[in-house]
Coordinates of C-alpha atoms and ligand atoms in Angstrom, one line a residue:
M4 CA 124.4 80.8 94.0
A5 CA 122.4 83.7 95.7
Q6 CA 118.6 83.5 95.4
Q7 CA 117.0 86.0 93.0
D8 CA 114.9 88.9 94.7
I9 CA 111.0 88.6 93.7
Y10 CA 109.4 92.0 93.5
I11 CA 105.7 91.8 93.5
L12 CA 103.4 95.1 92.9
A13 CA 100.0 94.3 94.8
I14 CA 96.7 96.5 94.3
E15 CA 93.7 96.2 96.8
S16 CA 90.2 97.6 95.8
S17 CA 87.6 95.4 97.3
C18 CA 85.4 98.3 99.0
D19 CA 86.3 101.9 99.6
D20 CA 90.2 101.9 100.1
T21 CA 92.5 101.8 97.2
G22 CA 95.8 100.1 98.3
A23 CA 98.8 99.7 96.4
A24 CA 102.0 98.0 97.8
V25 CA 105.3 96.7 96.7
C26 CA 107.1 94.0 98.2
R27 CA 110.6 92.3 97.8
N28 CA 110.3 88.8 99.0
E29 CA 108.7 88.9 102.3
E30 CA 109.6 92.3 102.9
I31 CA 107.2 95.3 102.5
L32 CA 108.9 98.1 100.5
C33 CA 105.9 100.4 100.5
N34 CA 102.4 100.3 101.7
L35 CA 99.9 103.2 100.4
V36 CA 96.2 103.3 101.0
A37 CA 93.9 106.0 99.3
G38 CA 90.7 106.4 101.6
Q39 CA 87.3 107.9 100.3
L40 CA 86.0 110.6 102.1
I41 CA 82.8 110.7 99.8
H42 CA 80.9 108.0 101.7
E43 CA 80.6 109.8 105.1
Q44 CA 77.9 112.0 104.0
Y45 CA 75.9 108.9 102.8
G46 CA 76.5 107.0 106.2
G47 CA 77.9 104.0 104.4
V48 CA 79.9 103.0 101.3
V49 CA 78.1 104.0 98.0
P50 CA 79.2 101.1 95.4
E51 CA 79.0 103.4 92.7
L52 CA 81.0 106.1 94.1
A53 CA 83.7 103.6 95.2
S54 CA 84.3 102.3 91.7
R55 CA 84.6 105.8 90.4
A56 CA 87.0 106.8 93.2
H57 CA 89.1 103.7 92.8
Q58 CA 89.5 104.7 88.7
Q59 CA 90.6 108.4 90.0
H60 CA 93.3 107.1 92.7
I61 CA 94.6 103.9 91.1
V62 CA 97.0 105.3 88.6
P63 CA 98.7 107.8 90.6
L64 CA 98.7 105.5 93.5
V65 CA 100.9 102.9 91.7
D66 CA 103.0 105.5 90.7
A67 CA 103.8 106.6 94.0
A68 CA 104.0 103.2 95.2
L69 CA 106.7 102.3 92.5
K70 CA 108.5 105.5 93.3
K71 CA 108.3 104.7 97.1
A72 CA 109.7 101.5 96.7
G73 CA 112.5 102.7 94.6
I74 CA 112.0 100.3 91.7
N75 CA 111.0 100.5 88.1
K76 CA 108.0 98.8 86.5
S77 CA 110.6 96.6 84.6
Q78 CA 111.8 94.9 87.8
L79 CA 108.5 93.6 88.7
H80 CA 108.0 89.7 88.8
A81 CA 104.5 89.5 89.1
I82 CA 101.4 91.9 89.3
A83 CA 98.5 90.5 92.3
F84 CA 95.1 91.8 92.9
T85 CA 91.9 91.1 95.2
Q86 CA 90.1 88.7 93.2
G87 CA 87.1 88.8 95.8
P88 CA 85.1 89.2 98.1
G89 CA 84.2 92.7 97.6
L90 CA 82.0 95.1 95.7
I91 CA 82.0 93.9 92.3
G92 CA 82.1 97.4 90.7
S93 CA 85.4 98.2 93.1
L94 CA 86.9 94.9 92.3
L95 CA 86.5 95.4 88.5
V96 CA 88.8 98.3 88.7
G97 CA 91.6 96.6 90.6
S98 CA 91.6 93.6 88.5
S99 CA 91.1 95.5 85.2
F100 CA 94.2 97.5 86.1
A101 CA 96.2 94.6 87.2
K102 CA 95.5 92.4 84.2
S103 CA 96.3 95.4 81.7
M104 CA 99.4 95.8 83.7
A105 CA 100.5 92.3 83.7
H106 CA 99.8 91.8 80.0
A107 CA 101.6 94.8 79.4
L108 CA 104.6 93.8 81.2
G109 CA 104.4 89.9 80.2
I110 CA 104.8 89.2 83.8
P111 CA 102.5 86.6 85.8
L112 CA 99.0 87.8 87.7
I113 CA 98.1 86.7 91.1
G114 CA 94.5 86.7 92.1
I115 CA 94.2 86.8 95.8
D116 CA 91.2 86.0 98.3
H117 CA 90.7 89.1 100.4
M118 CA 89.9 87.2 103.6
Q119 CA 92.7 84.8 103.3
A120 CA 95.1 88.0 103.0
H121 CA 93.5 89.6 106.2
V122 CA 94.8 86.6 107.7
L123 CA 98.3 86.1 105.9
A124 CA 99.0 89.8 107.0
H125 CA 100.7 87.7 110.2
F126 CA 103.4 86.9 107.7
I127 CA 104.5 90.3 107.2
S128 CA 106.3 90.8 110.6
S129 CA 107.8 88.6 113.2
P130 CA 106.9 86.5 115.3
K131 CA 105.0 84.6 112.7
P132 CA 102.3 82.1 113.8
E133 CA 102.9 78.4 113.2
F134 CA 100.5 76.3 111.6
P135 CA 97.8 74.9 112.6
F136 CA 96.8 78.1 114.1
L137 CA 93.4 79.8 114.5
C138 CA 92.2 83.1 113.1
L139 CA 89.5 85.3 114.1
T140 CA 88.8 87.9 111.3
V141 CA 86.7 90.6 112.0
S142 CA 85.8 93.2 109.3
G143 CA 83.1 95.4 108.0
G144 CA 81.9 92.6 105.8
H145 CA 82.9 89.1 107.5
T146 CA 83.2 87.5 110.6
Q147 CA 84.8 84.2 111.1
I148 CA 87.0 81.9 112.8
T149 CA 89.4 79.8 110.6
R150 CA 91.7 77.0 111.2
M151 CA 94.8 77.7 109.0
D152 CA 96.7 74.5 108.2
D153 CA 99.0 76.0 105.4
Y154 CA 98.9 79.6 103.9
F155 CA 96.2 78.5 101.7
T156 CA 94.7 75.5 103.3
E157 CA 91.8 76.9 105.6
T158 CA 88.7 75.4 107.4
T159 CA 86.2 77.7 108.4
L160 CA 84.9 76.8 112.0
G161 CA 82.2 79.5 112.1
K162 CA 81.1 82.4 110.7
T163 CA 78.8 85.1 111.0
I164 CA 74.9 84.1 110.1
D165 CA 73.8 87.8 109.4
D166 CA 75.8 90.8 110.2
A167 CA 79.3 91.1 110.5
A168 CA 81.0 92.4 113.5
G169 CA 82.5 95.7 111.8
E170 CA 78.6 96.2 110.8
A171 CA 77.7 96.0 114.5
F172 CA 80.1 98.5 115.1
D173 CA 79.0 100.9 112.3
K174 CA 75.3 100.7 112.7
T175 CA 75.5 101.4 116.4
A176 CA 77.6 104.4 115.3
K177 CA 74.6 105.2 112.9
I178 CA 72.0 105.1 115.6
V179 CA 74.0 107.3 118.2
G180 CA 74.5 109.7 115.1
L181 CA 78.3 109.3 114.7
P182 CA 79.3 109.4 111.3
Y183 CA 80.6 106.5 108.9
P184 CA 82.9 104.4 109.5
G185 CA 82.0 104.6 113.1
G186 CA 83.8 101.6 114.3
P187 CA 86.9 103.6 115.4
L188 CA 84.7 106.4 117.0
I189 CA 82.9 103.8 119.2
D190 CA 86.4 102.6 120.3
Q191 CA 87.2 106.1 121.4
Y192 CA 84.2 107.0 123.2
A193 CA 83.9 103.4 124.8
K194 CA 87.2 104.3 126.5
K195 CA 85.6 106.9 128.7
G196 CA 82.4 104.9 129.4
N197 CA 81.2 101.9 131.6
P198 CA 80.5 98.9 129.7
R199 CA 78.4 97.8 132.5
A200 CA 76.1 100.8 132.2
F201 CA 73.3 99.3 129.8
N202 CA 72.8 95.6 129.5
F203 CA 72.7 94.7 125.9
P204 CA 72.2 91.0 124.8
V205 CA 75.1 88.9 124.1
P206 CA 74.1 87.0 121.4
N207 CA 73.8 83.1 122.1
I208 CA 73.8 80.6 119.5
P209 CA 75.4 77.0 118.8
G210 CA 78.6 76.2 117.8
Y211 CA 81.3 78.5 116.5
D212 CA 78.7 80.7 114.4
F213 CA 78.2 84.6 115.2
S214 CA 75.1 86.9 115.1
F215 CA 74.8 90.6 115.2
S216 CA 71.6 91.5 114.0
G217 CA 69.5 91.0 117.1
L218 CA 72.0 93.1 119.1
K219 CA 71.7 95.9 116.3
T220 CA 68.0 95.5 116.7
S221 CA 67.9 96.2 120.7
V222 CA 70.3 99.0 120.3
L223 CA 67.9 100.7 117.9
Y224 CA 64.8 100.0 120.4
F225 CA 66.9 101.1 123.5
V226 CA 68.0 104.3 121.8
R227 CA 64.4 105.1 120.2
D228 CA 62.6 104.5 123.6
A229 CA 65.1 106.2 125.6
L230 CA 65.0 109.2 123.3
K231 CA 61.0 109.5 124.0
T232 CA 61.8 110.5 127.5
D233 CA 64.8 112.3 127.4
P234 CA 65.7 114.0 123.7
D235 CA 69.2 114.4 125.4
F236 CA 69.7 110.8 126.4
V237 CA 72.4 109.9 123.7
E238 CA 74.2 113.2 124.0
K239 CA 74.5 112.7 127.9
N240 CA 75.4 109.0 127.6
L241 CA 77.2 108.5 124.3
A242 CA 80.5 107.0 126.2
D243 CA 78.4 104.4 128.1
I244 CA 76.1 103.2 125.1
C245 CA 79.5 102.9 123.2
A246 CA 81.2 100.9 125.6
S247 CA 78.1 98.9 126.5
V248 CA 77.5 97.8 123.1
Q249 CA 81.2 97.1 122.5
Y250 CA 81.1 95.1 125.4
A251 CA 78.3 92.5 124.1
I252 CA 80.0 92.7 120.9
I253 CA 83.5 91.6 122.1
K254 CA 82.2 89.3 124.7
H255 CA 80.7 87.3 121.9
L256 CA 83.6 87.2 119.6
M257 CA 85.7 86.1 122.9
K258 CA 83.2 83.4 123.9
K259 CA 83.4 81.7 120.3
L260 CA 87.5 82.1 120.1
E261 CA 87.9 80.6 123.4
K262 CA 85.5 77.8 122.6
A263 CA 87.5 77.0 119.3
A264 CA 90.7 77.1 121.1
M265 CA 89.7 74.8 123.7
E266 CA 87.9 72.5 121.5
T267 CA 90.7 72.3 118.8
R268 CA 93.7 72.7 121.3
I269 CA 95.4 75.1 119.0
K270 CA 97.7 77.6 121.1
H271 CA 98.5 79.9 118.2
V272 CA 96.0 82.3 118.0
A273 CA 95.5 85.2 115.7
L274 CA 93.5 88.4 115.1
A275 CA 92.6 90.2 111.7
G276 CA 90.5 92.3 109.8
G277 CA 89.5 96.1 110.0
V278 CA 87.9 95.6 113.7
S279 CA 91.1 94.0 115.0
A280 CA 92.1 97.8 115.3
N281 CA 89.6 97.9 118.4
S282 CA 91.7 98.6 121.4
T283 CA 89.5 96.8 123.8
L284 CA 89.5 93.9 121.4
R285 CA 93.2 93.4 121.0
H286 CA 93.1 93.7 125.0
A287 CA 90.6 91.1 125.5
V288 CA 92.6 88.5 123.0
E289 CA 96.1 89.3 124.9
E290 CA 94.4 88.6 128.3
A291 CA 92.7 85.3 126.9
G292 CA 96.2 84.4 125.5
K293 CA 97.6 84.8 129.3
K294 CA 94.8 82.9 130.5
N295 CA 94.9 79.8 128.4
G296 CA 98.4 79.6 127.5
W297 CA 98.1 81.1 123.7
Q298 CA 100.7 82.4 121.9
V299 CA 98.6 85.4 120.4
F300 CA 99.0 87.4 117.1
I301 CA 97.8 90.8 116.7
P302 CA 98.7 92.8 113.8
D303 CA 100.2 96.1 113.4
F304 CA 97.6 98.8 113.3
E305 CA 98.7 99.3 109.4
Y306 CA 97.6 95.9 108.6
C307 CA 94.5 95.7 110.4
T308 CA 92.2 97.6 108.2
D309 CA 92.1 97.0 104.2
N310 CA 95.5 97.3 102.7
A311 CA 97.6 96.3 99.8
A312 CA 100.6 94.9 102.0
M313 CA 98.6 91.8 102.9
I314 CA 97.6 91.1 99.2
A315 CA 101.4 91.4 98.3
I316 CA 102.5 88.8 101.0
A317 CA 99.6 86.4 100.0
A318 CA 101.0 86.8 96.6
Y319 CA 104.5 86.2 97.6
H320 CA 103.5 82.8 98.9
K321 CA 101.6 82.1 95.6
Y322 CA 104.5 83.1 93.3
N323 CA 106.7 80.4 95.2
M324 CA 104.3 77.8 94.8
N325 CA 103.6 78.8 90.7
R326 CA 100.1 79.7 91.4
F327 CA 99.3 82.2 88.8
T328 CA 96.0 83.4 87.5
D329 CA 94.5 83.4 83.9
L330 CA 94.3 86.9 82.2
Q331 CA 90.6 86.0 81.6
A332 CA 90.1 85.7 85.4
T333 CA 86.9 87.6 86.6
P334 CA 86.4 89.1 90.2
Y335 CA 84.1 87.8 92.5
A336 CA 81.6 89.4 95.0
G337 CA 81.6 86.2 97.2
R338 CA 84.8 84.4 98.2
P339 CA 86.4 83.3 95.0
N340 CA 87.5 79.5 95.2
L341 CA 91.2 80.4 94.4
Ligands
LIG401 O1 88.7 94.9 106.8 P1 88.2 96.4 106.9 O2 89.0 97.4 106.8 O3 87.2 96.3 105.7 C1 86.3 95.3 105.1 O4 87.0 94.3 104.5 O5 85.3 95.3 105.4 O6 87.3 96.5 107.8 C2 86.3 98.0 108.2 C3 85.8 97.7 109.3 C4 84.8 98.5 109.5 O7 83.4 98.3 110.0 C5 85.3 99.7 110.6 O8 84.1 100.4 111.6 C6 85.9 98.7 111.6 O9 86.7 97.8 110.6 N1 86.9 99.3 112.4 C7 86.9 99.0 113.8 C8 87.6 100.0 114.2 N2 88.8 100.1 113.2 C9 88.0 99.7 111.8 N3 85.9 98.6 114.4 C10 85.9 98.9 116.0 N4 86.9 99.4 116.4 C11 87.9 100.2 115.7 N5 89.0 100.6 116.3
LIG402 ZN1 89.0 93.4 104.6

């Protein structure tokens, strides 16, 4: 007998992007994201405004997602949502919506760990990594290297002890006067600059952990001092500053990833999270793969930054394991223990 198709609606609302996606088994039927431009004028995400914008977006976005997927809500088998980590007000909007919809339809609820979902985005397209694999997850809130032994069995080998890699990009952007989120703009300017123009310190801490706060401070002091002698310094050197800071960030990330791959002897190596959209980082991982004989997995752009397709694929695998979430479940600002 043919196996029944499983349809899942997934909601992502951990930070400032509202996402809604529908999957049929492992196939993503649609993946919609409503961004929030309101934060740009404040130079960073304002939690109160983010949760309010999620409230405005979520109903029309879910309607549009079901329409685009060509299905009716009565066909859904489960509702998935990001349970954490993230901004609590933002998470509450997605979780309350998902719980209400699951309750009204009488179908299971599936809570997903946002960080695991970034990694599991690699199971949307082919080729897929084989377990065990290593994943460097670099986002606005987190930076970590994990060893994945199964879909939901992971070991954190190292993580940032202060800022995340995405924050290093965004804070640098702010220092040089670029709007939030600055990561994609630094990527663009860096393409026209010289990565060796200025010497920013590559953090040097033991093990597989990361640290970006010292780099951020050195960029701040460097720019402040340079502006004292030349008020147009940043304007004249923007591309070189961006390329040089980006060089230090990527060098730090790659050193740790290569160390982890060498010491664990794992040859399937993946990149995930918003910063995995960075063109130079993607290239660096490809090159390291060629040099070290890794099979490299880099997400399509659509699945790098926050999206609900990654929540859907993670939920599909949980559905197959009958791992459902209680309707009383609460969201977590930190990583939930799911
Ligand atoms: O995964 P994500 O969408 O949200 C979090 O879970 O944090 O990551 C957002 C981060 C931001 O810091 C943003 O500046 C960064 O990803 N980012 C980039 C690029 N695209 C997004 N950083 C560097 N280069 C990019 N092209
Ligand atoms: Zn994320």
